[in-house]
Backbone as a ProteinNet text record, in pm:
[ID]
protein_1_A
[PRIMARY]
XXXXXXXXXXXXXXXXXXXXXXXXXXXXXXXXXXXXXXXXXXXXXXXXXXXXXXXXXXXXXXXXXXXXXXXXXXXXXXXXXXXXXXXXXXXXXXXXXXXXXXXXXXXXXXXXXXXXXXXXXXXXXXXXXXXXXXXXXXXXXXXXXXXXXXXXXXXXXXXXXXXXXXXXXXXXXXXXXXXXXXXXXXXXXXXXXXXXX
[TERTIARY]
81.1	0	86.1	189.6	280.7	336.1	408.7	460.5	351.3	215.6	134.5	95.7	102.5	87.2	176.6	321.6	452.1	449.2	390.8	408.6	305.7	165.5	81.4	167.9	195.8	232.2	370.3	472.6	567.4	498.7	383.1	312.6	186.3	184.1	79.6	114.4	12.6	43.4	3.8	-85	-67.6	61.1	136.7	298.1	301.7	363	439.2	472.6	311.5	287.5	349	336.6	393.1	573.2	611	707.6	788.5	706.3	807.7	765.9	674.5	618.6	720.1	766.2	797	991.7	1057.3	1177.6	1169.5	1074.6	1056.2	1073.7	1031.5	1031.4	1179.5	1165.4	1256.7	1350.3	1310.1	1404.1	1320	1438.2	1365.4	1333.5	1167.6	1119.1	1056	1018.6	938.5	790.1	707.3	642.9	535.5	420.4	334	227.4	312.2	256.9	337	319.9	406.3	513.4	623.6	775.4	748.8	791	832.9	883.4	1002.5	1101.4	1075.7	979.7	936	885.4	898.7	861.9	763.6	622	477.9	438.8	543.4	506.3	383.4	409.8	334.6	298	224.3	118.7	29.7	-120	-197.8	-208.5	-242.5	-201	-382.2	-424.1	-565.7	-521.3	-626.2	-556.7	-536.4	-566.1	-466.6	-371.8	-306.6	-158.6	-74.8	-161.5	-79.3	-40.4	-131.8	-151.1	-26.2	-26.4	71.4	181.3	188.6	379.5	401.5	320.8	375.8	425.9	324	322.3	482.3	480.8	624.5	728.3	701.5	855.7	853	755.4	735	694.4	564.2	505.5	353	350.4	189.4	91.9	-8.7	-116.6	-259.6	-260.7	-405.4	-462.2	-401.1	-405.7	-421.8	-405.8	-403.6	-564.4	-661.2	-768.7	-775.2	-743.9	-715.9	-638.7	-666.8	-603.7	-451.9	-515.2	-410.5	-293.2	-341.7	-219.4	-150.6	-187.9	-103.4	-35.7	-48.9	20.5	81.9	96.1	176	314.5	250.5	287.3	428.1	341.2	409.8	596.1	501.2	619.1	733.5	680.1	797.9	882.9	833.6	930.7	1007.3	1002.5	1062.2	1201.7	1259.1	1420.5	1488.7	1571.9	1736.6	1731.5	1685.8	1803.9	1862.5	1990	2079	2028.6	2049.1	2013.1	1874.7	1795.7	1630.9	1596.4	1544.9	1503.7	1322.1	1267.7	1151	1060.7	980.3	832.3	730.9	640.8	545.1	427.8	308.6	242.5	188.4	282.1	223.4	310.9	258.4	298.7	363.9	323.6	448.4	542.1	528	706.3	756.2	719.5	818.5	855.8	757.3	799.7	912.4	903.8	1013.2	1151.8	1155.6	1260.8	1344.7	1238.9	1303.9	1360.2	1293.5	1310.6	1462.1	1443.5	1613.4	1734.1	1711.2	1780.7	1848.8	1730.9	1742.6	1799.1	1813.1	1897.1	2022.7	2045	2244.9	2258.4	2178.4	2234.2	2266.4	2386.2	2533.6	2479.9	2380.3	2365.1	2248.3	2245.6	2081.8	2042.3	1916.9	1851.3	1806	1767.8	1741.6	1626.7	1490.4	1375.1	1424.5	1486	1525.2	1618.6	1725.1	1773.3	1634.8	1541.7	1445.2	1329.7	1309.7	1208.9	1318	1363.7	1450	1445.2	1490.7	1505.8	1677.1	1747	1909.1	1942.3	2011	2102.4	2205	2249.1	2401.1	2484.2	2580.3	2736.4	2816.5	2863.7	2971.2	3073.9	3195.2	3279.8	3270	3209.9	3170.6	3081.4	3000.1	2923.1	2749.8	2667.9	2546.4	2517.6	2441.7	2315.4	2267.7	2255.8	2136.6	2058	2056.2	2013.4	1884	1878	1748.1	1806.4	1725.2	1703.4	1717.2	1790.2	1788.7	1731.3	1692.3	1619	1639.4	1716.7	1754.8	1619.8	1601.5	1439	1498.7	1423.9	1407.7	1466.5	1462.2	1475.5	1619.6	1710.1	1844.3	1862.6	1765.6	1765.1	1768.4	1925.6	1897.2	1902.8	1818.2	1798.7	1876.8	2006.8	2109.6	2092.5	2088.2	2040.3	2136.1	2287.9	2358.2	2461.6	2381.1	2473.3	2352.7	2259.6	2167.6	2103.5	2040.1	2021.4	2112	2104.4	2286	2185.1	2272.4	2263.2	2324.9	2226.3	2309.2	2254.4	2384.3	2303.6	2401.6	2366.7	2428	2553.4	2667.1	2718.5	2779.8	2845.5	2855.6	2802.4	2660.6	2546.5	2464.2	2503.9	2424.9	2548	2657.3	2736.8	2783.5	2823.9	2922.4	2741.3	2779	2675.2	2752.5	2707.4	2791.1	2747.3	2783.3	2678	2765.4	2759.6	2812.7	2887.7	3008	3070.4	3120.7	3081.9	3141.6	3228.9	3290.9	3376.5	3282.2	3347.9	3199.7	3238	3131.3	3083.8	3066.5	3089.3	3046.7	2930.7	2836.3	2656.3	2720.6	2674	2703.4	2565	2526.3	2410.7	2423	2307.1	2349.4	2218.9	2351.5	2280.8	2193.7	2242	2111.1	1974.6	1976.4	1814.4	1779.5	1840.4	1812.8	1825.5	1861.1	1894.4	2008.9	2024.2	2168.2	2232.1	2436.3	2457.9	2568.5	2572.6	2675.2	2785	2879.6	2988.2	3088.5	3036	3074.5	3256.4	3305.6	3446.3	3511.5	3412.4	3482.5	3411.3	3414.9	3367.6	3185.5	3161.3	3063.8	2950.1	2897.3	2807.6	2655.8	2573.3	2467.1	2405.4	2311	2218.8	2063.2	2079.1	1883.4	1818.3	1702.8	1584	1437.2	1387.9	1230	1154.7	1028.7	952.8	910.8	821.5	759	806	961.6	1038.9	1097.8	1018.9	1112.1	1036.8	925.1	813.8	829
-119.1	0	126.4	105.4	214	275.9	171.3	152.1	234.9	199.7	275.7	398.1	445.9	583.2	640.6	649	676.7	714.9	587.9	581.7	701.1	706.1	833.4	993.5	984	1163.8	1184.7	1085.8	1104.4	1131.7	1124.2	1149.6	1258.3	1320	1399.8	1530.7	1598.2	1738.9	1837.2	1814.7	1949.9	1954.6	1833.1	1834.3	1927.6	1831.1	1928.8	2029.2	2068.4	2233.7	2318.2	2274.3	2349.5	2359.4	2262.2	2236.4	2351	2352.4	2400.8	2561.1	2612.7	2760.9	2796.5	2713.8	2729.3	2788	2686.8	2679.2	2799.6	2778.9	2885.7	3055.4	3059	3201.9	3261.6	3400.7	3483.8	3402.7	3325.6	3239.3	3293.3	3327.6	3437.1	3373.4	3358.4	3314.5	3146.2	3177.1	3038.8	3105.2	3100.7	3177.1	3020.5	3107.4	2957.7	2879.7	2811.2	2718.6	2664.5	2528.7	2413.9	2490.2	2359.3	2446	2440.1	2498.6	2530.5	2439.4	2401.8	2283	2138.9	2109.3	1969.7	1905.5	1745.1	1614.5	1592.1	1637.2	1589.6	1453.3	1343.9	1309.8	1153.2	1153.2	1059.8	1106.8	1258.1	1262	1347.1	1362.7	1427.9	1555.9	1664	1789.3	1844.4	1940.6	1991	2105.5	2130.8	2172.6	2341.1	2399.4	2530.4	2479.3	2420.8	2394.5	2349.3	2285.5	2260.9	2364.6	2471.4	2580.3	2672.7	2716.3	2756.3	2723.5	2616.2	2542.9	2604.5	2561.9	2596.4	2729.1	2849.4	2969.4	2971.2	2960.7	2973.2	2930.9	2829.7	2748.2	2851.7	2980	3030	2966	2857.5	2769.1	2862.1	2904.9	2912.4	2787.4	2827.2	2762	2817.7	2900.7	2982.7	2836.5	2796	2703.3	2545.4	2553.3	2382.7	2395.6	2348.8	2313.2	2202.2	2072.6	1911.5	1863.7	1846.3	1766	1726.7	1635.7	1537.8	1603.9	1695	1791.3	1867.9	1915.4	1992.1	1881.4	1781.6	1692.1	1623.7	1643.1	1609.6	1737	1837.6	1968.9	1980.2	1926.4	1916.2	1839	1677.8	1595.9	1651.7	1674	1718.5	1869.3	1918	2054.9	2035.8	1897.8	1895	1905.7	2002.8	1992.2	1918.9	1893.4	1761.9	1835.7	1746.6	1758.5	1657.2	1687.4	1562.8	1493	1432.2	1364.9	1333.2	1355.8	1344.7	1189.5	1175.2	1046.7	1039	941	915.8	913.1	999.2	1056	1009.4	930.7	949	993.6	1001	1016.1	1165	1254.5	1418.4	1491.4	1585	1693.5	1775.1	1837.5	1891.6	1841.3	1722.6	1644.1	1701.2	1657.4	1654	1772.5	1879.3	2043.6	2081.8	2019.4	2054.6	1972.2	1863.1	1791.7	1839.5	1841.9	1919.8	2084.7	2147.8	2276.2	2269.1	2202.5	2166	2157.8	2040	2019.7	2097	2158.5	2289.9	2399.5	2429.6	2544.1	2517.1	2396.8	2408.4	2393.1	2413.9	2466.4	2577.8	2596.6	2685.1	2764.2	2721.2	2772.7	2793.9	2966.2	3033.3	3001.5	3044.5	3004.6	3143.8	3178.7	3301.1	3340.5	3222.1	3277.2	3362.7	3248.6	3368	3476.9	3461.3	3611.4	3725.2	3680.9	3786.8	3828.8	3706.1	3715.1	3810.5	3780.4	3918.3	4053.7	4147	4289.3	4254.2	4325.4	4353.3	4431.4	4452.5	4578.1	4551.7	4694	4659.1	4743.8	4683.4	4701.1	4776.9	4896.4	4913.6	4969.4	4909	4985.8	4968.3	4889.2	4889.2	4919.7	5026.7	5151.3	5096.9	5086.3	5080.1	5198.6	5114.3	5237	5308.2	5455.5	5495	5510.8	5486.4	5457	5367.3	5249	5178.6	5059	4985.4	4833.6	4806.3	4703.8	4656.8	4526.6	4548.6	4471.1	4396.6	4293.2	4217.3	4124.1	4147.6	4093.9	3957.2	3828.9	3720.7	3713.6	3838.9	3776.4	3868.2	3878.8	3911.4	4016.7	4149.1	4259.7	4342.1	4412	4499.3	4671.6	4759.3	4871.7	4951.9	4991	5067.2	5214.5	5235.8	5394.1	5481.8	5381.2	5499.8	5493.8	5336.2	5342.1	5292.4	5302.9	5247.4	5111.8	5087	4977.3	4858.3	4716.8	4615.4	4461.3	4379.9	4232.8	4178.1	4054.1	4001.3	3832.5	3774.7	3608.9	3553.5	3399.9	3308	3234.2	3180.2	3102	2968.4	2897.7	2789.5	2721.9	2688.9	2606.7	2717.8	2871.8	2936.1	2980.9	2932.7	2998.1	3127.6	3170.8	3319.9	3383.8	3501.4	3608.2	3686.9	3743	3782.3	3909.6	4047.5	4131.5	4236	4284.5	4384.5	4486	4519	4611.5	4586.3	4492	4428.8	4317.4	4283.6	4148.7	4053	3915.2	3834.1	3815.8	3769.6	3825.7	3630.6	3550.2	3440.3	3433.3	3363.3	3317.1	3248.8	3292.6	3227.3	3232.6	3104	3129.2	3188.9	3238.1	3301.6	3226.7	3155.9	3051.9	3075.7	3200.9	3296	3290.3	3313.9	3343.6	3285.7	3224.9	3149.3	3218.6	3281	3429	3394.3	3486.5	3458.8	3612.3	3594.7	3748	3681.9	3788.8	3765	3854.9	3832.4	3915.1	3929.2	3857.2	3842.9	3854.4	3973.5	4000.7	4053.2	4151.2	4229.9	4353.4	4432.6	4581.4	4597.8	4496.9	4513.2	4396.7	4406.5	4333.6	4303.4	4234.6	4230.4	4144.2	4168.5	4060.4	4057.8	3938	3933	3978.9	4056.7	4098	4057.1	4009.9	4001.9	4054.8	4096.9	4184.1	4201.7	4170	4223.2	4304.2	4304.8	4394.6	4514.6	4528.3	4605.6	4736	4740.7	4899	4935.5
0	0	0	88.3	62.2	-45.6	-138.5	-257	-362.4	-360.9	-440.3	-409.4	-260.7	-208.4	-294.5	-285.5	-305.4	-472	-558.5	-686.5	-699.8	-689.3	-671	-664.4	-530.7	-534.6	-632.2	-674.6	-785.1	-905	-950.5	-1045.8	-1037.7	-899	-872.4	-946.6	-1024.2	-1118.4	-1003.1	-880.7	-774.9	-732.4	-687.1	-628.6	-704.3	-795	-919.8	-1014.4	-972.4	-1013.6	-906.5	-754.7	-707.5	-693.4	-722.4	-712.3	-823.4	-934.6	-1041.1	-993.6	-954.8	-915.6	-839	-744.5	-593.9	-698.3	-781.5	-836.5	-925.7	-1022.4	-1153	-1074.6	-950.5	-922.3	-918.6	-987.6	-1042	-1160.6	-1217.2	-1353.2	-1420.7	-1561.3	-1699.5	-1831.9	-1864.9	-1931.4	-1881.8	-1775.1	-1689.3	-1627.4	-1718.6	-1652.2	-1589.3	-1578.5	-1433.5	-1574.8	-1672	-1737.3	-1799.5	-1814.3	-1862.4	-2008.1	-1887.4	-1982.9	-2137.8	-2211.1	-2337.1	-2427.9	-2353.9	-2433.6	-2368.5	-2302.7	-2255.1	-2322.9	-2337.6	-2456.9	-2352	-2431.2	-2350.3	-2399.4	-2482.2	-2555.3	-2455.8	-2316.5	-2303.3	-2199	-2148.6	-2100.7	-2199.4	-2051.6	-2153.6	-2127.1	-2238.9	-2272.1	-2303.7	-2263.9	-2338.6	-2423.9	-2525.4	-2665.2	-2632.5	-2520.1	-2483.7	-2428.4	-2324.9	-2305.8	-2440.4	-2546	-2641.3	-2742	-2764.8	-2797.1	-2728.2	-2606.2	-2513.4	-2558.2	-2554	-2552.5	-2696.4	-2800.8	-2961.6	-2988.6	-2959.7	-2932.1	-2884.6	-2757.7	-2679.4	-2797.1	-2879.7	-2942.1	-3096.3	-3077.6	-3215.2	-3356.5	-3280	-3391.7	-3424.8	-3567.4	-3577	-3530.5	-3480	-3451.9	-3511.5	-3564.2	-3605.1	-3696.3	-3807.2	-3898	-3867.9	-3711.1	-3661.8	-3575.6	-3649	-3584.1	-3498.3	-3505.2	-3451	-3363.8	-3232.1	-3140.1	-3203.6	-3270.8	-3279.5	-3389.7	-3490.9	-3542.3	-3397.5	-3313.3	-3209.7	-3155.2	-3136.9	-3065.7	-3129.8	-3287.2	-3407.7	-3387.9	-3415.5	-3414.3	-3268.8	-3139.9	-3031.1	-3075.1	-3070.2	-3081.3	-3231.8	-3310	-3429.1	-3469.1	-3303.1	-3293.5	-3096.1	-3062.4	-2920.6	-2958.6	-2891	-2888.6	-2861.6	-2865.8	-2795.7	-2654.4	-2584.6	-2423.4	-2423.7	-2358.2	-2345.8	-2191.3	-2180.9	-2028.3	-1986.7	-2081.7	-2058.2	-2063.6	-1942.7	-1930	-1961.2	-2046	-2022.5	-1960.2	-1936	-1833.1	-1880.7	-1780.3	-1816.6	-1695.9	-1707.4	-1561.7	-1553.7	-1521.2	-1490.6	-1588	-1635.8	-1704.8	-1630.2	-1514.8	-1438.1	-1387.6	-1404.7	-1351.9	-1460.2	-1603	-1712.5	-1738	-1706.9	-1699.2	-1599.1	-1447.8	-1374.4	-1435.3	-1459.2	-1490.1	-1635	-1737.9	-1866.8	-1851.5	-1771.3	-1700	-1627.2	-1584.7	-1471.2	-1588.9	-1662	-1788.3	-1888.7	-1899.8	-2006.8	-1955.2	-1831.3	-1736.7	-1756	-1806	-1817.6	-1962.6	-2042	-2169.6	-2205.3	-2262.6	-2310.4	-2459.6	-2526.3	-2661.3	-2656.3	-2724.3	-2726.8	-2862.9	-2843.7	-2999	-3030.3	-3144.1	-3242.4	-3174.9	-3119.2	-3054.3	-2902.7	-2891.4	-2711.8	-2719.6	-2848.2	-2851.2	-2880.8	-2980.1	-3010.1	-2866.3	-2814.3	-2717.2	-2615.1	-2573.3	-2431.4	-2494.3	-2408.6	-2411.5	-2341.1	-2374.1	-2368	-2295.9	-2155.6	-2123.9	-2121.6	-2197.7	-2241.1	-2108.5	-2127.1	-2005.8	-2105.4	-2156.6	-2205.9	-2152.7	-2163.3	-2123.5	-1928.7	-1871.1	-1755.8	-1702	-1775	-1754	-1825.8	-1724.9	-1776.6	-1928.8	-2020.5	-2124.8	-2081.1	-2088.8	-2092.1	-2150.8	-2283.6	-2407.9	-2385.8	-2286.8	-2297.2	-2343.1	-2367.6	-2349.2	-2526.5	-2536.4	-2695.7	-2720.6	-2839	-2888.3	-3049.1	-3035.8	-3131.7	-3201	-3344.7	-3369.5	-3452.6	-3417.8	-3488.6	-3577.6	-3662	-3807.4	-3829.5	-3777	-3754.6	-3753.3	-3737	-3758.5	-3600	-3629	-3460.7	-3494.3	-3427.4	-3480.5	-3399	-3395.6	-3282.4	-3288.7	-3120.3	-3126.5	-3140.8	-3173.8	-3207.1	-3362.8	-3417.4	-3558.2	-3659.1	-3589.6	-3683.2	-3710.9	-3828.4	-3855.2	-3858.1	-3794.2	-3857.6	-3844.2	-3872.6	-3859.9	-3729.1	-3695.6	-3639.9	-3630.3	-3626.9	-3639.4	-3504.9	-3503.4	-3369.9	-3490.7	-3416.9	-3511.3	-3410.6	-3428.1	-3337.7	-3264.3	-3338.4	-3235.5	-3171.5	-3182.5	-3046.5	-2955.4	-2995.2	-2819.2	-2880.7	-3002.2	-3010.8	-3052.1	-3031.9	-3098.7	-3225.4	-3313.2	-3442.5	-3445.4	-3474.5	-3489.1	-3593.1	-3696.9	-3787	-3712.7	-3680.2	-3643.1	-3452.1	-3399.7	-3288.1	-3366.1	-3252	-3257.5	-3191.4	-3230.1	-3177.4	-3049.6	-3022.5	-2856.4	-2800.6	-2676.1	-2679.2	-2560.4	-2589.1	-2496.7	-2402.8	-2277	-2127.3	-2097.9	-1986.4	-1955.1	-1796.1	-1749.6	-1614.9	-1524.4	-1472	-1319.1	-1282.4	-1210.2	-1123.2	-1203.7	-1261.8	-1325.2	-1436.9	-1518	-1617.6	-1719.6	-1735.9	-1829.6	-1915.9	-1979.3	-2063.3	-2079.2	-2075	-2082.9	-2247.5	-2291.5	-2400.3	-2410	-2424.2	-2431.7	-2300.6	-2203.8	-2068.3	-2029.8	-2025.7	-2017.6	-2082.9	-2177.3	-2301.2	-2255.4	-2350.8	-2285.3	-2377	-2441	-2471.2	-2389.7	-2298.9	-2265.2	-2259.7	-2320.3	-2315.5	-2213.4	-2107.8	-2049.5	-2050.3	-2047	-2078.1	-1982.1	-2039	-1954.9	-1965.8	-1856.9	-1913.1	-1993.7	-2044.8	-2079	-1968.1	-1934.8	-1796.7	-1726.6	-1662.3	-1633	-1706.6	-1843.4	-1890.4	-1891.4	-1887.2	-1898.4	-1783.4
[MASK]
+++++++++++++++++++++++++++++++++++++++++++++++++++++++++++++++++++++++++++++++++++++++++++++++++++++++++++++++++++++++++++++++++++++++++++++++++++++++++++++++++++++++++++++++++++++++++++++++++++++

């Protein structure tokens, strides 16, 4: 009887919602619904959490009417974690556990450079300039040279940007954040939105 108590709350989604609320607080870009980069692939999902997650991975959804396309949709845009062991049972386990996982990856992707707001370090010395904003589609608008490019190169770890030297992606412990350029005089670190108005 024990044994099945036990097997129960390892699979309970109240635990585990709280569990990840309780961790997720102050980590950037965790907000209070199932992680982003988690393989839901063997629990069950209702078609707004599936909706949610896609959104987050920068998948259209307007065009997916059908269950079972979002959960097509789901499984054929889950990322590589290395170390991910097979879940099944609660959705917030697999959210806290893929969540944990995904905190020690070294390489950003083009969505989370676009999704943050930037403050830059130059020279030691905070912007006053404001918060930057590098868009998706490689385009950064500088308030003091103008329009430039910028792409990821090496998996995600250097940042590239027209008229810097490349800069390399660290992720930052503390908050789940990422800074780039970390020890040069140009520094960028991620900021929420929420925090940024």
């Amino acid at each position: 009887k024990l044994d099945r108590r036990f097997k129960q709350l390892a699979s309970d989604d109240g635990l585990w919602r709280q569990l990840c609320r309780a961790r997720w607080t102050g980590k950037q870009w965790m907000p209070d619904e199932l992680f982003r980069n988690g393989h839901y692939n063997d629990v069950s999902l209702s078609v707004a959490e599936a909706k949610s997650i896609l959104k987050r991975r920068d998948i259209a959804v307007d065009h997916i009417f059908e269950k079972a396309e979002l959960l097509e949709a789901l499984r054929s845009s889950n990322s590589r974690v290395h170390g991910a062991p097979a879940l099944t049972g609660s959705k917030w386990k697999v959210s806290y556990v893929y969540a944990e996982l995904d905190s020690l990856r070294q390489s950003i992707s083009v969505n989370e450079v676009g999704h943050f707001r930037w403050h830059l370090i130059y020279n030691g010395r905070p912007s006053q300039m404001g918060l930057r904003h590098f868009q998706k589609n490689g385009v950064f608008v500088s308030p003091h040279f103008g329009e430039t490019r910028w792409k990821l190169e090496n998996e995600g770890t250097c940042f590239v940007m027209h008229g810097v030297p490349p800069l390399q992606v660290q992720r930052n412990a503390e908050n789940w954040g990422w800074v780039i350029g970390q020890g040069t005089g140009t520094v960028y670190c991620s900021m929420e939105l929420e925090n940024c108005k």
